[in-house]
Short mmCIF file of C-alpha atoms and ligand atoms in Angstrom, two decimals:
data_model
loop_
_atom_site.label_atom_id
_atom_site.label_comp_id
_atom_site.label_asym_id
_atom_site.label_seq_id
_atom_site.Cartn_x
_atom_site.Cartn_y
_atom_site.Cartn_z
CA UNK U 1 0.00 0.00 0.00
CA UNK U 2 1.74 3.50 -1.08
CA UNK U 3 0.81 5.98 1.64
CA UNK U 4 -0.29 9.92 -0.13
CA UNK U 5 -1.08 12.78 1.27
CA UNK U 6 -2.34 15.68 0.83
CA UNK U 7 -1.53 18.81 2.39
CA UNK U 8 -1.44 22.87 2.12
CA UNK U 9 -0.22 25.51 4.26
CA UNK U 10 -3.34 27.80 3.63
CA UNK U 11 -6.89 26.28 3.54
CA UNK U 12 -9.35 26.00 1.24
CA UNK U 13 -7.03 25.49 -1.81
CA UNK U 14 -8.85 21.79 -2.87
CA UNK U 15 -6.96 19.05 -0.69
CA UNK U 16 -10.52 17.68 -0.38
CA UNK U 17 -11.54 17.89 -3.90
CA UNK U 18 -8.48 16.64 -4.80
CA UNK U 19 -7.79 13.60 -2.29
CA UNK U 20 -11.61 12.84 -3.30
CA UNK U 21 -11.42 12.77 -7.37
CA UNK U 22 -7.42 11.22 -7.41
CA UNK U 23 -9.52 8.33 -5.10
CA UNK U 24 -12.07 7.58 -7.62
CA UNK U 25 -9.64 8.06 -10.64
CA UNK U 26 -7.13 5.51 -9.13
CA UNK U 27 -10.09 2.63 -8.52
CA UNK U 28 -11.09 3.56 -11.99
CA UNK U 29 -7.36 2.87 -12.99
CA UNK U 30 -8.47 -0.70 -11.51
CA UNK U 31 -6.24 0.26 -8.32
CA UNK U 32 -7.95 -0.48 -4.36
CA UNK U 33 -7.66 2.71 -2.53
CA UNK U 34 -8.42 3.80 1.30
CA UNK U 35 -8.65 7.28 2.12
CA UNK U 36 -8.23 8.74 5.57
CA UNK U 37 -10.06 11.77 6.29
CA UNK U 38 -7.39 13.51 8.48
CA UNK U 39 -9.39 16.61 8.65
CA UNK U 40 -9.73 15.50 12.12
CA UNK U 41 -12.40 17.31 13.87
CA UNK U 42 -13.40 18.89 10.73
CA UNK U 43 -14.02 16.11 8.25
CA UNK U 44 -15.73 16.61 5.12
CA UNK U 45 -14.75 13.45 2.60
CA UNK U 46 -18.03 11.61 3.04
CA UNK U 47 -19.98 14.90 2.18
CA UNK U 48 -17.60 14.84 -1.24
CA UNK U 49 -18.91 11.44 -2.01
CA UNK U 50 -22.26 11.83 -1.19
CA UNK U 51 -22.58 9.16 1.47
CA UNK U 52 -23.36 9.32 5.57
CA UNK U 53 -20.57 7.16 7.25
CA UNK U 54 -22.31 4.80 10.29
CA UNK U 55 -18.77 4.53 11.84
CA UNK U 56 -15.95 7.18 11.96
CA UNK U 57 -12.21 7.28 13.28
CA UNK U 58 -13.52 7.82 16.89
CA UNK U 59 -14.94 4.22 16.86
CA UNK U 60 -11.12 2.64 15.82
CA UNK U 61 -10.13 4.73 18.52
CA UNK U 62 -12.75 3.59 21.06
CA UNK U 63 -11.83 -0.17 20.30
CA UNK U 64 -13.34 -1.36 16.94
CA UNK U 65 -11.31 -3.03 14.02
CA UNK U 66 -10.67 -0.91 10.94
CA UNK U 67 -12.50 -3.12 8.90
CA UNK U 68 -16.06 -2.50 10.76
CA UNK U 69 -15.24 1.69 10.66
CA UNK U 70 -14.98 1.58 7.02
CA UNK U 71 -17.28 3.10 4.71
CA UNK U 72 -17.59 1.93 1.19
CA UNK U 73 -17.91 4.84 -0.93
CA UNK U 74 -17.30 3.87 -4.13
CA UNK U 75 -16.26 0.48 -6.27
CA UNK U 76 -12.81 0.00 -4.56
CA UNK U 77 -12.80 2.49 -2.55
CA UNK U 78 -13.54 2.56 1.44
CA UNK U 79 -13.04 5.82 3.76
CA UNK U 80 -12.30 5.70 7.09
CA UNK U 81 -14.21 9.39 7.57
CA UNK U 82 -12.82 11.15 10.30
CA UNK U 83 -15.39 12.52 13.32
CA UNK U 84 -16.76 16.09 13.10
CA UNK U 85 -16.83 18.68 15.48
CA UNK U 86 -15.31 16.59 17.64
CA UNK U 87 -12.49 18.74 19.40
CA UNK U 88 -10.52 15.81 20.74
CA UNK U 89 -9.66 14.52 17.47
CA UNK U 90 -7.93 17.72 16.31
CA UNK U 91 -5.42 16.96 19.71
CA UNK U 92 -5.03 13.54 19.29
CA UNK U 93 -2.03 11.89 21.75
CA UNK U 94 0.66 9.88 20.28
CA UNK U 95 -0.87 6.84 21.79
CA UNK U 96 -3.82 7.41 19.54
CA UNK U 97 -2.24 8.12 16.58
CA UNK U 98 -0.04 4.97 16.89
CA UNK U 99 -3.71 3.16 17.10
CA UNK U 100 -4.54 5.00 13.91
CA UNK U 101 -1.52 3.75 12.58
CA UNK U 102 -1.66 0.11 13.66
CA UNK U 103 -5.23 -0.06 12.63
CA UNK U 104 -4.09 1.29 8.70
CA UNK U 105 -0.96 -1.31 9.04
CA UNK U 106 -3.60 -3.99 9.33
CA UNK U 107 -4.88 -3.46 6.20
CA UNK U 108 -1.51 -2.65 3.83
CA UNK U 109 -1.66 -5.62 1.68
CA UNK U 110 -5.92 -5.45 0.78
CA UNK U 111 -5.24 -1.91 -0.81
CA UNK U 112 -2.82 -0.47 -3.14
CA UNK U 113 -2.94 3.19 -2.20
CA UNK U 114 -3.45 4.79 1.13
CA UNK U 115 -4.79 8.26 0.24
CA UNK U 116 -4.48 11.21 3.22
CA UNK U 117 -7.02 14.02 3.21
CA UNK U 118 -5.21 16.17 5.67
CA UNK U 119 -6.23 19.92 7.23
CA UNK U 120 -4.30 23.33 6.40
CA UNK U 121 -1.72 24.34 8.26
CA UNK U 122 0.86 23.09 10.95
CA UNK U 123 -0.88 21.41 13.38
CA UNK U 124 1.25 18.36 14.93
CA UNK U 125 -1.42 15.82 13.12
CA UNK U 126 -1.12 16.95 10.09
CA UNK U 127 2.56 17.20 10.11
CA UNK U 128 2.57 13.48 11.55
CA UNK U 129 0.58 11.92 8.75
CA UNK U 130 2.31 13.48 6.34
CA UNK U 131 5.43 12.36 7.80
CA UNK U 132 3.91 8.62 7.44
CA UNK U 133 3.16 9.06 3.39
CA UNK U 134 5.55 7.84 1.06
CA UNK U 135 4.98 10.87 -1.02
CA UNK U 136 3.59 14.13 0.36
CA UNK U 137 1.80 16.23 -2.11
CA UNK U 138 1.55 19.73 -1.70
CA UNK U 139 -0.91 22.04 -3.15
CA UNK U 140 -0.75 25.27 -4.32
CA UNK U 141 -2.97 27.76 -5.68
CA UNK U 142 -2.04 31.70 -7.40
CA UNK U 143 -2.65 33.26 -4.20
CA UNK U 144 0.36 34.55 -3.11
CA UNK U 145 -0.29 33.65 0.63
CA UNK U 146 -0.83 29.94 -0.83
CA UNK U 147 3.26 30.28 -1.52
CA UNK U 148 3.91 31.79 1.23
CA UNK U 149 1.98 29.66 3.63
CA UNK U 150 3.29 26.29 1.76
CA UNK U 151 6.33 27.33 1.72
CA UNK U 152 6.27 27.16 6.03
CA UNK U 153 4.72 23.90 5.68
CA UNK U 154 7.59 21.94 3.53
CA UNK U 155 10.18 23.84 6.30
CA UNK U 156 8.73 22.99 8.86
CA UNK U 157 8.38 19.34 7.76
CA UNK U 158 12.02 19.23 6.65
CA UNK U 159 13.08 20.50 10.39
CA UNK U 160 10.70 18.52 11.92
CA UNK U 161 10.38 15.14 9.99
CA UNK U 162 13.31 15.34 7.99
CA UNK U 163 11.43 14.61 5.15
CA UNK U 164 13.11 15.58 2.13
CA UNK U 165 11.13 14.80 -0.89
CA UNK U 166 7.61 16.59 -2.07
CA UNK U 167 5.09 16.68 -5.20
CA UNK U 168 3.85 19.73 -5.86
CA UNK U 169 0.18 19.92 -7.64
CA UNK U 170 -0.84 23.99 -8.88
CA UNK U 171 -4.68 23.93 -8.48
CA UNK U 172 -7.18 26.30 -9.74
CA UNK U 173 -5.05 28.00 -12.18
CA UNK U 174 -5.74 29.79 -15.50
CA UNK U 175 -4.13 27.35 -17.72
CA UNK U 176 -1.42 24.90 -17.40
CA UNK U 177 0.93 27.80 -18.64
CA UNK U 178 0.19 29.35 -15.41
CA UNK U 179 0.54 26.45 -13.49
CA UNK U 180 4.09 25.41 -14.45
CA UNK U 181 4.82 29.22 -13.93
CA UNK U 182 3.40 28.87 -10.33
CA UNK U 183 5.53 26.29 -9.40
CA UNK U 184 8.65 27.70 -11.05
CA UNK U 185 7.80 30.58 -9.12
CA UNK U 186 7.91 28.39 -5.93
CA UNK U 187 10.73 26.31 -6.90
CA UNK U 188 12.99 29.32 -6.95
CA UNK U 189 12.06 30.44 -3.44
CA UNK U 190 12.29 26.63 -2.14
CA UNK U 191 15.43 25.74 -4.19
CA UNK U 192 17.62 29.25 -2.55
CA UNK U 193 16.23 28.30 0.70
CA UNK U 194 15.65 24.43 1.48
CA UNK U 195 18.23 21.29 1.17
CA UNK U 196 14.46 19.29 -0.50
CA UNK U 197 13.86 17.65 -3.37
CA UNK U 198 10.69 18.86 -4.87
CA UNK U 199 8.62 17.36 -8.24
CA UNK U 200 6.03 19.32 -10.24
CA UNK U 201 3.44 16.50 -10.92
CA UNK U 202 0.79 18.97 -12.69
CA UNK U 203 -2.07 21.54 -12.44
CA UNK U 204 -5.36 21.66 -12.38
CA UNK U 205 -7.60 24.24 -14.26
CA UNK U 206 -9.90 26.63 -12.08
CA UNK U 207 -12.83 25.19 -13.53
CA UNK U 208 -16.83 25.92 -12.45
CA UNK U 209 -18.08 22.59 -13.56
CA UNK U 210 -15.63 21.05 -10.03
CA UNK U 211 -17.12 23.50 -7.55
CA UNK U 212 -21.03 23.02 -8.64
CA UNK U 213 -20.01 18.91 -9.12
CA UNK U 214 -18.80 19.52 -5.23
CA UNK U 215 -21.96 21.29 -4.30
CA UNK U 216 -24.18 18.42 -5.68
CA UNK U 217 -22.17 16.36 -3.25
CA UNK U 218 -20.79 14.75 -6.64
CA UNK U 219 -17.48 14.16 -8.33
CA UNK U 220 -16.26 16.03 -11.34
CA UNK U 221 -14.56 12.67 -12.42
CA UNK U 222 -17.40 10.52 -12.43
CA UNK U 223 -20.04 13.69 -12.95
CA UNK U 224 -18.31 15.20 -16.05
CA UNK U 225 -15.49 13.39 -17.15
CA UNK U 226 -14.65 15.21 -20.12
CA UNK U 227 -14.50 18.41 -18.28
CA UNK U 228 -11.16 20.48 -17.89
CA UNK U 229 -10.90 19.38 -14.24
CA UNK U 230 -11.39 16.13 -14.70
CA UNK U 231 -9.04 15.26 -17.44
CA UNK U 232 -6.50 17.01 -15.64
CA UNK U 233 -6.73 14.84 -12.59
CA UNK U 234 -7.53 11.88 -14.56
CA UNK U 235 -3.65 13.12 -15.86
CA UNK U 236 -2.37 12.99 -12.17
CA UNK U 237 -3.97 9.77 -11.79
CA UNK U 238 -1.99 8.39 -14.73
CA UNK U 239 1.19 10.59 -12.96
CA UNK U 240 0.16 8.89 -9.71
CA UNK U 241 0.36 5.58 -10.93
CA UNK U 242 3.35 5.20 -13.51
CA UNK U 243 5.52 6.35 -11.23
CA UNK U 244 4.58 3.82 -8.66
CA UNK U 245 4.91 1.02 -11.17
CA UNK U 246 8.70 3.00 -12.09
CA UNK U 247 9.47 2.99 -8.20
CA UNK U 248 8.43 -0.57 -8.24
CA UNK U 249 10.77 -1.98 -10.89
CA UNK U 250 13.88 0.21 -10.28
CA UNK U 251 15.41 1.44 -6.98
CA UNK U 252 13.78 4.47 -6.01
CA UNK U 253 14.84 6.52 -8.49
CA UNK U 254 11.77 8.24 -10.24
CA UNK U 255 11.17 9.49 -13.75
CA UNK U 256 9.05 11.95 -14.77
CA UNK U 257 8.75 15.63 -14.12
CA UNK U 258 11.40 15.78 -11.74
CA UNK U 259 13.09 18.72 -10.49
CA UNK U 260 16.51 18.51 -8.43
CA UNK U 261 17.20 21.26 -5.86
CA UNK U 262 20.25 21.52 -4.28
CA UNK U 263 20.76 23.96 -1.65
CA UNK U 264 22.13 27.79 -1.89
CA UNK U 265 23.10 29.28 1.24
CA UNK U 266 21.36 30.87 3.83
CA UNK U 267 18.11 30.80 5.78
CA UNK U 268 14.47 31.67 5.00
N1 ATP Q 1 -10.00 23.44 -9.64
C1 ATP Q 1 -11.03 24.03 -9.03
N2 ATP Q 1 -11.90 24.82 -9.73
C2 ATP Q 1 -12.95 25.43 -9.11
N3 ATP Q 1 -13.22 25.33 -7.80
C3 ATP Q 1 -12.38 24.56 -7.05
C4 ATP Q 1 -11.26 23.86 -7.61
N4 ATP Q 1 -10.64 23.16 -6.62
C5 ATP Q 1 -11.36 23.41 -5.50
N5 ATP Q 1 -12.39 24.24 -5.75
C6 ATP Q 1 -13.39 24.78 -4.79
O1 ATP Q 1 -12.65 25.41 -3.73
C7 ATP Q 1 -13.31 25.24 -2.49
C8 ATP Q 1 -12.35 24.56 -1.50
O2 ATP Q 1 -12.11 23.24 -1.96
P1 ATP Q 1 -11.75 22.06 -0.94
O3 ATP Q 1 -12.77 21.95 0.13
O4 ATP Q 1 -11.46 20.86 -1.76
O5 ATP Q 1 -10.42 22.68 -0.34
P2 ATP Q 1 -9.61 22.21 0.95
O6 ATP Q 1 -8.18 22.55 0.70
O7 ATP Q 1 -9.91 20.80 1.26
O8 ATP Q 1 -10.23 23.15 2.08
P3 ATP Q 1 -9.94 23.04 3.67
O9 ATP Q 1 -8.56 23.60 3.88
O10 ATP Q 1 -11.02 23.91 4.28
O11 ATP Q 1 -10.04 21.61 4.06
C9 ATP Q 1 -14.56 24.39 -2.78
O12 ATP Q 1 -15.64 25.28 -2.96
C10 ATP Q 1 -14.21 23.69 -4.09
O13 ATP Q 1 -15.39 23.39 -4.82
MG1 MG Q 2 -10.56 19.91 3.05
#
């Protein structure tokens, strides 16, 4: 099971939208996916899919199995929906998340992609479960505090987590033009700044067709799949999944739209 999250410093950018359409485009890819909604306390997956989850992360943590707080939301694909309004679950202990954990480690070989919902920001949670994903994908939108706010997040995670490599997705941009310009933009900042390794895996259109798809409680890439939206995350479905099958075969050493920063000097 490869572990992904998703993650931004600022909120609202589409982590949601995202974690919710890249689920559904893997299992139509034939892949078996679990998300996590690590919104914790603020969950909002199930209302992307449509469905009303019976049985949330606050039952694992009370006792159950994984298997009986799963929610089916779509052919091959289960969500383990996270509790809402629940404060405790935004200040959960490490005990608890190693529960999480051990619960998700029961199930590694059943799916082939773990998929992280996670909420803005720098909370300890979310900087924990992204420090459990094999690849950490941050996303960025033209708003410059979306940079800016980003930007903390991957520092904060190197100094923290050591973690050293991230995938960068540009979302609700013009064009792809713009896009690639946004993370070029970002790249230059992170690449004077920060001893990481980060990979531009795509962009995603701004695009009206998602947001009234998301306020019918339906997704773009079932809803309209020949929309802008949807063919570009169809794309970083494809992205998604050829590079696992490269990691796979070779050694770790990924192809595609790779980017190699080495550090400058200095400190941001
Ligand atoms: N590419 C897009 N085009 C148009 N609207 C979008 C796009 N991506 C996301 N949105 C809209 O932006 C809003 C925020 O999206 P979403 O809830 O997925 O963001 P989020 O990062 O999960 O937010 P939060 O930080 O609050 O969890 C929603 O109204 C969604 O419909
Ligand atoms: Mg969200």
């Amino acid at each position: 099971m490869k572990i992904i999250s998703f993650s931004s410093g600022k909120g609202g950018v589409g982590k949601t939208s995202i974690t919710s359409n890249v689920a559904l485009g893997l299992s139509q890819l034939g892949k078996k996916v679990l998300v996590l909604d690590g919104d914790l306390g603020m969950a909002n997956v199930d209302i992307f899919f449509g469905v009303h989850p019976k049985k949330t992360i606050n039952d694992l943590l009370a006792g159950e199995s994984l298997k009986s707080c799963l929610t089916p939301v779509a052919h091959h694909v289960d969500l383990l929906a996270g509790g809402n309004g629940i404060y405790e679950l935004s200040h959960l202990n490490s005990f608890q998340r190693r529960e999480i954990i051990a619960g998700l480690e029961s199930v590694n070989y059943q799916y082939d992609y773990l998929i992280i919902d996670t909420s803005p920001g720098l909370h300890d949670h979310v900087l924990h479960l992204n420090s459990i994903a094999d690849e950490c994908y941050v996303i960025l939108t033209p708003d410059p505090s979306s940079l800016a706010d980003s930007y903390a997040l991957i520092k904060v995670l190197q100094q923290k987590y050591k973690s050293q490599k991230f995938s960068i997705i540009c979302n609700q941009v013009k064009d792809e033009q713009q896009g690639a310009q946004l993370f070029l933009r970002f790249a230059e900042v992170v690449q004077q700044f920060l001893t990481v390794r980060i990979q531009y895996k795509g962009s995603i259109p701004y695009d009206v067709n998602l947001k009234i798809s998301n306020q019918h409680q339906r997704l773009i890439i079932r809803q309209d799949p020949k929309s802008i939206s949807a063919q570009a995350l169809r794309v970083i479905c494809s992205e998604i999944e050829s590079q696992n099958k490269t990691i796979d075969r070779a050694t770790g050493n990924v192809k595609g739209l790779d980017m190699l920063f080495r550090p400058a000097s200095g400190h941001a």
